Amino acid sequence: MTTDAIGVFDSGVGGLAVLTEIRARLLNAALIYVADQAHAPYGERGLESVRARAFAISEYLIGEGATTVVVACNSASAAALHELRERFPTVSFVGMEPAVKPAAGATKRGMIGVLATEATFQGELFASVVDRHARGVSVIARACPGLAAAVEDGADVDDFVNRYTADVVDRGADTIVLGCTHYSFIADRIRAAAGDGVEVIDPASAVARQAARVRSDRDAAGTGTTRFLTTGDPRRFAAQIARLVGTTPKVDAVEIPDVRSGRIVVVRGDITTQPVDVIVNAANAHLAHGGGVAAAIARAGGPAVDDASRAWVAEHGPVPRGRAAITTAGAMAAGHVVHVVGPVFRDSPEDEPHLVDAVRAALDASAELGAASVAMPAISAGIYGYPPADACRVIAETADAWLRKGGTVREIRLVAFDEATAAHFDAAVLSLRSRTG
Ligand code: APR
């Protein structure tokens, strides 16, 4: 096995530009490139799903001997860079952030355009880059659906390039940031479409410089090899490398399934008797445990649960959306109760994100407590009126996506009090398995 390698990954060919620049600076480094083409394009996946891929591929690269991982993909950097650094603290991660800083320095009219994928604009990274570096400069964020895929396929990009470039230039941008590594390969086309007087900034070399900086003192010890891997079709990837980079290396296929740190099980029964570290309560914001599962938990835990709940609200106020209140579990076997407030069902587009927030808040709080096992009821599916089949699906999907981020939780028990809810949880978990293997 290679040791002290540099792993580089992208959804496809975009990161090859970064890889080439890294090789030019580190002649001896052992490089491993993974193109996650079975899951491309990332830009049109949700953040959770891109994050899951970033975790799985990073874990794979680290297992193959990488000690530095270059996230040569803006969407994956936006979705996961911060969490990757937390999860693998001994590995150096180098990521892509849109080059707003140099662009803000370069613009004369105080107007810059950023071309990137939808996923990149959704992540917190973009907002924080703009916040930190775009002081006094206007930023036009232009999502470019279809463009990365066209570069990937070697399809005609002119229509896309003309449309997206004109959009930011017509609105006054005199500086354009390429916010997706795929666009490096068509930087000249974008320059031509933007016309004279517009500067186009391609961050590929800046990122390669950063990777080189991290590694330059160790370069002499490397093997100088480059391995190319794809989760898609190796022949197609080999042809793409030949087209874009002009070399014809050997390409291997690799399977990198999503990693889940734990499993989901469905249990029919009373949540208060579950032998777990954390019991999740479907509470109201005032932690007044009057009915449903909340009353059962308060009864089984004894007065300590009600007392701790009252104290929590006295200190913090009502439990807000997306937050959890942690109390003792009193006389129950569990260590803690984590109280979250699901949505009162209104048949509105906000119901689902609100329930997702409640489930995530419960699991994040459990993780903070170092819990290995968590029992969760069908939040909102009782008194709050969420249709049980839908609530069970949202809860199971959110728990599944959450487990893919890794962490200490080994088991999430979805606890159903009645037969019908158990059947809904079962169906939801089964459908997750059939989708993701
Ligand atoms: N164990 C497991 N599940 C239970 C239990 C129990 N002991 N008791 C009830 N449940 C199930 C219900 O059958 C339902 O499927 O928990 C699910 C959630 O129902 P509710 O407790 O009504 O929760 P919710 O719909 O989120 O309403 C919250 O109800 O009890 C009050 O204080 C709570 O005001 C808040 C509201």
Short mmCIF file of C-alpha atoms and ligand atoms in Angstrom, two decimals:
data_model
loop_
_atom_site.label_atom_id
_atom_site.label_comp_id
_atom_site.label_asym_id
_atom_site.label_seq_id
_atom_site.Cartn_x
_atom_site.Cartn_y
_atom_site.Cartn_z
CA MET A 1 0.00 0.00 0.00
CA THR A 2 1.10 3.55 -0.70
CA THR A 3 1.82 5.65 2.35
CA ASP A 4 1.75 9.39 2.75
CA ALA A 5 -0.11 9.79 -0.52
CA ILE A 6 -2.16 12.75 -1.69
CA GLY A 7 -5.75 11.79 -2.48
CA VAL A 8 -7.67 13.98 -4.89
CA PHE A 9 -11.34 13.55 -5.68
CA ASP A 10 -14.11 15.08 -7.69
CA SER A 11 -17.45 13.95 -9.06
CA GLY A 12 -15.71 13.42 -12.39
CA VAL A 13 -13.08 15.06 -14.54
CA GLY A 14 -13.12 18.56 -13.00
CA GLY A 15 -10.41 17.81 -10.44
CA LEU A 16 -8.00 16.66 -13.17
CA ALA A 17 -7.00 20.28 -13.72
CA VAL A 18 -6.07 20.53 -10.05
CA LEU A 19 -4.30 17.16 -10.19
CA THR A 20 -2.19 18.25 -13.16
CA GLU A 21 -1.18 21.42 -11.34
CA ILE A 22 -0.29 19.48 -8.20
CA ARG A 23 1.91 17.10 -10.20
CA ALA A 24 3.70 20.05 -11.79
CA ARG A 25 4.63 21.27 -8.32
CA LEU A 26 5.24 17.97 -6.50
CA LEU A 27 7.16 15.74 -8.86
CA ASN A 28 7.52 12.83 -6.45
CA ALA A 29 4.19 12.76 -4.63
CA ALA A 30 2.16 9.55 -4.72
CA LEU A 31 -1.18 10.73 -6.11
CA ILE A 32 -4.50 8.89 -6.06
CA TYR A 33 -7.38 10.38 -8.04
CA VAL A 34 -10.96 9.23 -7.54
CA ALA A 35 -13.66 10.30 -9.99
CA ASP A 36 -17.03 9.54 -8.42
CA GLN A 37 -18.73 9.23 -11.76
CA ALA A 38 -21.34 6.73 -10.59
CA HIS A 39 -22.76 9.55 -8.47
CA ALA A 40 -22.16 12.55 -10.76
CA PRO A 41 -23.12 15.29 -11.16
CA TYR A 42 -22.75 16.40 -7.54
CA GLY A 43 -24.02 19.88 -8.29
CA GLU A 44 -27.55 18.63 -8.69
CA ARG A 45 -27.62 16.34 -5.65
CA GLY A 46 -28.71 17.54 -2.24
CA LEU A 47 -26.06 18.69 0.21
CA GLU A 48 -26.62 15.71 2.52
CA SER A 49 -26.03 13.28 -0.28
CA VAL A 50 -22.89 15.06 -1.52
CA ARG A 51 -21.63 15.12 2.06
CA ALA A 52 -22.18 11.36 2.33
CA ARG A 53 -20.12 10.83 -0.83
CA ALA A 54 -17.34 13.11 0.47
CA PHE A 55 -17.14 11.09 3.68
CA ALA A 56 -17.14 7.73 1.90
CA ILE A 57 -14.45 8.74 -0.61
CA SER A 58 -12.25 10.43 1.97
CA GLU A 59 -12.43 7.34 4.14
CA TYR A 60 -11.48 5.22 1.13
CA LEU A 61 -8.54 7.45 0.23
CA ILE A 62 -7.28 7.46 3.80
CA GLY A 63 -7.51 3.66 3.79
CA GLU A 64 -5.37 3.68 0.64
CA GLY A 65 -2.66 5.66 2.38
CA ALA A 66 -3.64 9.28 1.80
CA THR A 67 -2.54 11.72 4.50
CA THR A 68 -3.61 14.77 2.51
CA VAL A 69 -6.96 14.89 0.74
CA VAL A 70 -7.71 17.52 -1.87
CA VAL A 71 -11.44 18.01 -2.30
CA ALA A 72 -11.10 19.11 -5.92
CA CYS A 73 -14.78 19.84 -6.26
CA ASN A 74 -16.57 22.98 -5.16
CA SER A 75 -19.87 21.23 -4.45
CA ALA A 76 -18.21 18.67 -2.18
CA SER A 77 -16.13 21.36 -0.46
CA ALA A 78 -19.28 23.38 0.14
CA ALA A 79 -21.11 20.36 1.51
CA ALA A 80 -18.45 18.74 3.64
CA LEU A 81 -15.08 20.45 4.05
CA HIS A 82 -15.70 21.64 7.57
CA GLU A 83 -17.16 18.30 8.72
CA LEU A 84 -14.37 16.32 7.05
CA ARG A 85 -11.78 18.23 9.05
CA GLU A 86 -13.68 17.50 12.24
CA ARG A 87 -14.13 13.84 11.46
CA PHE A 88 -10.55 13.10 10.33
CA PRO A 89 -8.44 15.47 12.43
CA THR A 90 -5.09 13.88 11.53
CA VAL A 91 -5.57 14.34 7.79
CA SER A 92 -4.96 17.67 6.01
CA PHE A 93 -7.85 18.62 3.78
CA VAL A 94 -7.45 21.16 1.02
CA GLY A 95 -10.73 22.33 -0.46
CA MET A 96 -12.08 24.59 -3.14
CA GLU A 97 -13.73 27.81 -2.13
CA PRO A 98 -14.94 30.24 -4.76
CA ALA A 99 -12.17 32.78 -5.39
CA VAL A 100 -14.22 35.71 -4.18
CA LYS A 101 -11.24 37.23 -2.38
CA PRO A 102 -8.96 37.74 -5.40
CA ALA A 103 -11.98 38.76 -7.46
CA ALA A 104 -12.95 41.41 -4.92
CA GLY A 105 -9.40 42.73 -5.22
CA ALA A 106 -9.49 42.72 -9.01
CA THR A 107 -12.88 44.22 -9.83
CA LYS A 108 -12.86 47.85 -10.89
CA ARG A 109 -16.61 48.33 -10.96
CA GLY A 110 -17.19 46.57 -7.65
CA MET A 111 -19.24 43.83 -9.29
CA ILE A 112 -18.16 40.20 -9.57
CA GLY A 113 -19.94 37.18 -11.01
CA VAL A 114 -19.56 33.65 -9.67
CA LEU A 115 -20.40 30.72 -11.91
CA ALA A 116 -20.96 27.49 -9.96
CA THR A 117 -23.40 24.69 -9.28
CA GLU A 118 -26.56 25.01 -7.25
CA ALA A 119 -25.07 22.84 -4.49
CA THR A 120 -22.11 25.19 -4.13
CA PHE A 121 -24.35 28.18 -3.58
CA GLN A 122 -26.46 26.27 -1.05
CA GLY A 123 -23.57 25.42 1.26
CA GLU A 124 -22.60 27.65 4.14
CA LEU A 125 -19.10 27.92 2.69
CA PHE A 126 -20.21 30.27 -0.09
CA ALA A 127 -22.10 32.54 2.26
CA SER A 128 -19.12 32.69 4.59
CA VAL A 129 -16.66 33.42 1.76
CA VAL A 130 -18.86 36.28 0.55
CA ASP A 131 -19.25 37.50 4.09
CA ARG A 132 -15.51 37.50 4.72
CA HIS A 133 -14.15 38.71 1.42
CA ALA A 134 -16.75 40.62 -0.56
CA ARG A 135 -16.96 43.70 1.61
CA GLY A 136 -18.26 46.57 -0.46
CA VAL A 137 -18.39 44.45 -3.61
CA SER A 138 -21.58 43.08 -5.18
CA VAL A 139 -21.61 39.38 -5.94
CA ILE A 140 -23.83 37.87 -8.63
CA ALA A 141 -24.24 34.16 -7.95
CA ARG A 142 -25.16 32.37 -11.16
CA ALA A 143 -25.97 28.65 -10.95
CA CYS A 144 -25.07 26.91 -14.20
CA PRO A 145 -27.19 23.77 -14.51
CA GLY A 146 -25.95 21.39 -17.19
CA LEU A 147 -22.53 22.95 -17.69
CA ALA A 148 -20.40 20.57 -15.60
CA ALA A 149 -22.18 17.61 -17.18
CA ALA A 150 -21.49 18.99 -20.67
CA VAL A 151 -17.76 19.29 -19.87
CA GLU A 152 -17.85 15.79 -18.47
CA ASP A 153 -19.42 14.42 -21.63
CA GLY A 154 -17.34 16.46 -24.06
CA ALA A 155 -20.61 17.93 -25.35
CA ASP A 156 -20.98 21.34 -26.95
CA VAL A 157 -20.81 23.94 -24.18
CA ASP A 158 -21.22 27.10 -26.25
CA ASP A 159 -24.91 27.68 -25.56
CA PHE A 160 -24.44 27.27 -21.83
CA VAL A 161 -21.30 29.39 -21.75
CA ASN A 162 -22.84 32.23 -23.76
CA ARG A 163 -26.00 32.28 -21.68
CA TYR A 164 -24.44 32.09 -18.23
CA THR A 165 -21.57 34.44 -19.02
CA ALA A 166 -23.82 37.03 -20.65
CA ASP A 167 -26.06 36.89 -17.63
CA VAL A 168 -23.37 38.13 -15.25
CA VAL A 169 -21.62 40.45 -17.73
CA ASP A 170 -24.91 42.14 -18.68
CA ARG A 171 -25.53 42.78 -15.02
CA GLY A 172 -22.23 44.64 -14.77
CA ALA A 173 -19.65 42.08 -13.62
CA ASP A 174 -16.11 42.85 -14.78
CA THR A 175 -14.61 39.86 -12.94
CA ILE A 176 -15.84 36.29 -13.17
CA VAL A 177 -14.94 33.54 -10.72
CA LEU A 178 -15.02 29.94 -11.89
CA GLY A 179 -16.68 28.22 -8.95
CA CYS A 180 -16.64 24.64 -10.27
CA THR A 181 -13.47 22.75 -11.16
CA HIS A 182 -15.06 21.44 -14.37
CA TYR A 183 -15.08 24.98 -15.74
CA SER A 184 -11.27 25.14 -15.71
CA PHE A 185 -11.28 23.12 -18.92
CA ILE A 186 -13.40 25.73 -20.69
CA ALA A 187 -11.88 28.81 -19.09
CA ASP A 188 -10.77 30.09 -22.51
CA ARG A 189 -14.29 29.78 -23.90
CA ILE A 190 -15.65 31.68 -20.94
CA ARG A 191 -12.98 34.39 -21.44
CA ALA A 192 -13.93 34.66 -25.09
CA ALA A 193 -17.64 34.88 -24.29
CA ALA A 194 -17.06 37.49 -21.57
CA GLY A 195 -15.05 39.68 -23.92
CA ASP A 196 -12.31 42.21 -23.34
CA GLY A 197 -12.19 43.99 -20.06
CA VAL A 198 -13.57 41.04 -18.07
CA GLU A 199 -11.15 39.06 -15.96
CA VAL A 200 -11.83 35.36 -15.44
CA ILE A 201 -10.36 33.81 -12.29
CA ASP A 202 -9.70 30.07 -12.24
CA PRO A 203 -8.75 28.89 -8.74
CA ALA A 204 -7.26 25.52 -9.83
CA SER A 205 -3.67 26.70 -9.53
CA ALA A 206 -4.26 28.48 -6.21
CA VAL A 207 -5.58 25.24 -4.73
CA ALA A 208 -2.71 23.23 -6.17
CA ARG A 209 -0.33 25.78 -4.67
CA GLN A 210 -1.96 25.32 -1.29
CA ALA A 211 -1.67 21.51 -1.56
CA ALA A 212 1.96 21.90 -2.56
CA ARG A 213 2.60 24.16 0.40
CA VAL A 214 1.22 21.57 2.80
CA ARG A 215 3.44 18.89 1.32
CA SER A 216 6.57 20.37 -0.19
CA ASP A 217 8.91 19.32 2.64
CA ARG A 218 7.90 15.67 2.23
CA ASP A 219 7.93 15.51 -1.54
CA ALA A 220 11.32 13.89 -1.98
CA ALA A 221 10.18 10.71 -0.19
CA GLY A 222 7.27 10.01 -2.59
CA THR A 223 6.92 7.32 -5.23
CA GLY A 224 5.96 9.68 -8.04
CA THR A 225 3.06 7.43 -9.04
CA THR A 226 -0.47 8.46 -10.03
CA ARG A 227 -3.40 6.05 -9.72
CA PHE A 228 -6.62 6.88 -11.51
CA LEU A 229 -9.82 5.36 -10.16
CA THR A 230 -13.45 5.82 -11.07
CA THR A 231 -16.68 4.55 -9.54
CA GLY A 232 -18.09 4.68 -13.08
CA ASP A 233 -16.88 3.17 -16.34
CA PRO A 234 -13.05 3.05 -16.51
CA ARG A 235 -12.94 3.05 -20.31
CA ARG A 236 -15.02 6.19 -20.47
CA PHE A 237 -12.84 7.86 -17.84
CA ALA A 238 -9.66 6.88 -19.71
CA ALA A 239 -11.06 8.47 -22.86
CA GLN A 240 -11.98 11.62 -20.93
CA ILE A 241 -8.45 11.91 -19.51
CA ALA A 242 -7.03 11.52 -23.01
CA ARG A 243 -9.36 14.24 -24.32
CA LEU A 244 -8.83 16.76 -21.53
CA VAL A 245 -5.28 16.14 -20.31
CA GLY A 246 -3.71 14.47 -23.33
CA THR A 247 -2.34 11.42 -21.51
CA THR A 248 -3.52 7.80 -21.59
CA PRO A 249 -2.96 6.32 -18.14
CA LYS A 250 -4.32 3.05 -16.79
CA VAL A 251 -7.69 3.54 -15.09
CA ASP A 252 -9.22 1.16 -12.56
CA ALA A 253 -12.79 0.75 -11.46
CA VAL A 254 -13.53 1.07 -7.77
CA GLU A 255 -16.69 0.66 -5.72
CA ILE A 256 -17.07 3.07 -2.84
CA PRO A 257 -20.41 2.56 -1.10
CA ASP A 258 -21.73 5.17 1.28
CA VAL A 259 -20.58 4.48 4.81
CA ARG A 260 -23.03 4.54 7.63
CA SER A 261 -21.63 4.64 11.10
CA GLY A 262 -24.58 2.75 12.49
CA ARG A 263 -27.79 0.94 11.64
CA ILE A 264 -31.46 1.72 11.81
CA VAL A 265 -33.82 -0.80 13.39
CA VAL A 266 -37.55 -0.69 13.80
CA VAL A 267 -38.94 -1.79 17.16
CA ARG A 268 -42.55 -2.11 18.15
CA GLY A 269 -43.12 -1.28 21.80
CA ASP A 270 -42.93 1.33 24.51
CA ILE A 271 -40.06 3.77 24.06
CA THR A 272 -39.67 4.25 27.82
CA THR A 273 -38.37 0.70 28.35
CA GLN A 274 -35.81 0.71 25.53
CA PRO A 275 -32.26 -0.17 26.66
CA VAL A 276 -30.60 2.79 24.93
CA ASP A 277 -28.40 5.72 25.85
CA VAL A 278 -30.82 8.39 24.68
CA ILE A 279 -34.60 8.48 24.43
CA VAL A 280 -35.96 11.14 22.10
CA ASN A 281 -39.16 12.84 23.17
CA ALA A 282 -41.71 14.32 20.76
CA ALA A 283 -42.29 17.35 22.96
CA ASN A 284 -43.96 20.74 22.77
CA ALA A 285 -41.91 23.92 23.03
CA HIS A 286 -42.78 24.38 26.71
CA LEU A 287 -41.81 20.84 27.66
CA ALA A 288 -45.23 20.42 29.27
CA HIS A 289 -45.46 16.70 28.94
CA GLY A 290 -49.25 16.38 28.99
CA GLY A 291 -50.05 13.63 26.49
CA GLY A 292 -48.79 11.08 23.99
CA VAL A 293 -45.25 9.81 24.20
CA ALA A 294 -44.23 12.85 26.28
CA ALA A 295 -46.60 11.90 29.10
CA ALA A 296 -45.40 8.29 28.95
CA ILE A 297 -41.77 9.47 29.25
CA ALA A 298 -42.56 11.85 32.11
CA ARG A 299 -44.45 9.09 33.91
CA ALA A 300 -41.75 6.45 33.47
CA GLY A 301 -38.91 8.83 34.31
CA GLY A 302 -40.62 10.14 37.42
CA PRO A 303 -40.66 13.72 38.74
CA ALA A 304 -36.99 14.26 37.82
CA VAL A 305 -37.91 14.54 34.14
CA ASP A 306 -40.62 17.14 34.72
CA ASP A 307 -38.41 19.07 37.13
CA ALA A 308 -35.47 19.13 34.70
CA SER A 309 -37.81 20.12 31.87
CA ARG A 310 -39.20 23.05 33.83
CA ALA A 311 -35.69 24.13 34.76
CA TRP A 312 -34.60 23.97 31.12
CA VAL A 313 -37.45 26.19 29.95
CA ALA A 314 -36.91 28.59 32.86
CA GLU A 315 -33.30 28.96 31.78
CA HIS A 316 -33.53 28.93 27.98
CA GLY A 317 -37.15 29.74 27.17
CA PRO A 318 -39.31 27.61 24.87
CA VAL A 319 -37.45 25.01 22.75
CA PRO A 320 -36.97 26.59 19.30
CA ARG A 321 -37.22 24.84 15.96
CA GLY A 322 -34.10 22.83 15.15
CA ARG A 323 -32.91 22.70 18.74
CA ALA A 324 -33.02 20.04 21.41
CA ALA A 325 -33.41 20.25 25.17
CA ILE A 326 -31.46 17.65 27.10
CA THR A 327 -32.65 16.37 30.48
CA THR A 328 -32.09 13.43 32.74
CA ALA A 329 -34.04 10.25 32.02
CA GLY A 330 -34.86 9.92 35.71
CA ALA A 331 -35.89 6.39 36.63
CA MET A 332 -35.68 5.06 33.06
CA ALA A 333 -32.73 2.89 31.98
CA ALA A 334 -31.57 5.46 29.42
CA GLY A 335 -29.00 8.07 30.34
CA HIS A 336 -30.82 11.10 28.93
CA VAL A 337 -33.98 12.33 27.30
CA VAL A 338 -33.48 14.58 24.29
CA HIS A 339 -36.61 16.66 23.73
CA VAL A 340 -37.36 18.05 20.29
CA VAL A 341 -40.44 19.74 18.91
CA GLY A 342 -41.78 18.45 15.61
CA PRO A 343 -44.07 20.51 13.39
CA VAL A 344 -47.81 20.71 13.90
CA PHE A 345 -48.92 19.40 10.50
CA ARG A 346 -50.37 22.15 8.31
CA ASP A 347 -50.08 20.50 4.90
CA SER A 348 -47.57 23.16 3.90
CA PRO A 349 -44.18 22.89 2.13
CA GLU A 350 -42.54 23.75 5.46
CA ASP A 351 -43.81 20.61 7.24
CA GLU A 352 -41.10 18.31 5.93
CA PRO A 353 -38.04 20.56 6.45
CA HIS A 354 -39.35 21.33 9.91
CA LEU A 355 -39.58 17.62 10.78
CA VAL A 356 -36.11 17.05 9.26
CA ASP A 357 -34.77 19.79 11.55
CA ALA A 358 -36.32 18.13 14.60
CA VAL A 359 -34.83 14.72 13.78
CA ARG A 360 -31.39 16.21 13.09
CA ALA A 361 -31.48 18.26 16.27
CA ALA A 362 -32.30 15.12 18.28
CA LEU A 363 -29.46 13.16 16.69
CA ASP A 364 -26.94 15.99 16.95
CA ALA A 365 -27.73 16.33 20.64
CA SER A 366 -27.39 12.55 21.10
CA ALA A 367 -24.01 12.66 19.38
CA GLU A 368 -22.92 15.50 21.65
CA LEU A 369 -23.79 13.27 24.59
CA GLY A 370 -21.59 10.56 23.10
CA ALA A 371 -24.57 8.21 22.75
CA ALA A 372 -24.10 4.90 20.95
CA SER A 373 -27.82 4.09 20.80
CA VAL A 374 -30.86 6.31 20.40
CA ALA A 375 -34.57 5.50 20.49
CA MET A 376 -36.83 7.81 18.51
CA PRO A 377 -40.62 7.85 18.30
CA ALA A 378 -42.75 8.82 15.30
CA ILE A 379 -42.31 12.55 16.01
CA SER A 380 -45.34 14.67 15.02
CA ALA A 381 -47.32 11.61 13.94
CA GLY A 382 -49.66 11.68 16.95
CA ILE A 383 -51.27 14.76 18.45
CA TYR A 384 -49.45 17.02 15.96
CA GLY A 385 -51.29 15.34 13.10
CA TYR A 386 -48.52 14.60 10.59
CA PRO A 387 -49.75 11.75 8.33
CA PRO A 388 -47.96 8.77 9.90
CA ALA A 389 -46.67 7.19 6.68
CA ASP A 390 -45.10 10.50 5.62
CA ALA A 391 -43.68 11.25 9.05
CA CYS A 392 -42.11 7.78 9.25
CA ARG A 393 -40.56 8.21 5.80
CA VAL A 394 -39.09 11.63 6.63
CA ILE A 395 -37.76 10.39 9.98
CA ALA A 396 -36.17 7.27 8.46
CA GLU A 397 -34.60 9.19 5.54
CA THR A 398 -33.20 11.88 7.79
CA ALA A 399 -31.80 9.33 10.24
CA ASP A 400 -30.21 7.44 7.35
CA ALA A 401 -28.60 10.57 5.85
CA TRP A 402 -27.41 11.58 9.30
CA LEU A 403 -25.72 8.22 9.93
CA ARG A 404 -23.72 8.64 6.73
CA LYS A 405 -21.86 11.53 8.24
CA GLY A 406 -20.18 9.13 10.64
CA GLY A 407 -19.87 9.57 14.38
CA THR A 408 -20.43 7.57 17.52
CA VAL A 409 -24.07 6.57 17.15
CA ARG A 410 -24.22 2.87 16.29
CA GLU A 411 -27.95 2.27 16.41
CA ILE A 412 -31.05 4.35 15.89
CA ARG A 413 -34.18 2.55 17.02
CA LEU A 414 -37.35 3.81 15.44
CA VAL A 415 -39.91 2.91 18.08
CA ALA A 416 -43.53 2.47 17.09
CA PHE A 417 -46.21 2.16 19.72
CA ASP A 418 -48.76 0.55 17.42
CA GLU A 419 -48.81 -1.94 14.57
CA ALA A 420 -49.69 0.60 11.87
CA THR A 421 -46.79 2.92 12.73
CA ALA A 422 -44.40 -0.04 12.88
CA ALA A 423 -45.51 -0.98 9.37
CA HIS A 424 -44.83 2.58 8.16
CA PHE A 425 -41.36 2.60 9.70
CA ASP A 426 -40.66 -0.85 8.22
CA ALA A 427 -41.72 0.28 4.76
CA ALA A 428 -39.59 3.44 5.00
CA VAL A 429 -36.48 1.54 6.09
CA LEU A 430 -37.03 -1.10 3.42
CA SER A 431 -37.27 1.53 0.73
CA LEU A 432 -33.98 3.10 1.92
CA ARG A 433 -32.27 -0.26 1.58
CA SER A 434 -33.62 -0.93 -1.88
CA ARG A 435 -32.44 2.50 -3.02
CA THR A 436 -28.96 2.49 -1.58
CA GLY A 437 -28.01 -1.16 -1.08
N1 APR B 1 -43.67 4.70 23.09
C1 APR B 1 -43.48 4.91 21.79
N2 APR B 1 -44.28 5.68 21.03
C2 APR B 1 -45.34 6.25 21.63
C3 APR B 1 -45.61 6.08 22.99
C4 APR B 1 -44.72 5.28 23.75
N3 APR B 1 -44.88 5.06 25.05
N4 APR B 1 -46.72 6.79 23.28
C5 APR B 1 -47.15 7.36 22.13
N5 APR B 1 -46.31 7.03 21.13
C6 APR B 1 -46.35 7.38 19.71
C7 APR B 1 -47.68 7.82 19.16
O1 APR B 1 -48.45 6.67 18.87
C8 APR B 1 -47.23 8.53 17.88
O2 APR B 1 -47.01 7.59 16.84
O3 APR B 1 -45.54 8.52 19.49
C9 APR B 1 -45.91 9.14 18.26
C10 APR B 1 -45.92 10.63 18.47
O4 APR B 1 -47.14 11.06 19.04
P1 APR B 1 -47.28 12.23 20.08
O5 APR B 1 -46.74 11.80 21.40
O6 APR B 1 -48.69 12.67 20.04
O7 APR B 1 -46.28 13.37 19.53
P2 APR B 1 -46.56 14.56 18.49
O8 APR B 1 -47.48 14.19 17.42
O9 APR B 1 -45.19 15.03 18.10
O10 APR B 1 -47.26 15.67 19.35
C11 APR B 1 -46.52 16.35 20.34
O11 APR B 1 -48.11 15.95 22.05
O12 APR B 1 -47.81 14.82 24.03
C12 APR B 1 -47.84 16.03 23.45
O13 APR B 1 -46.27 17.27 24.77
C13 APR B 1 -46.51 16.73 23.49
O14 APR B 1 -47.63 18.74 22.90
C14 APR B 1 -46.76 17.75 22.42
C15 APR B 1 -47.46 16.96 21.34
#
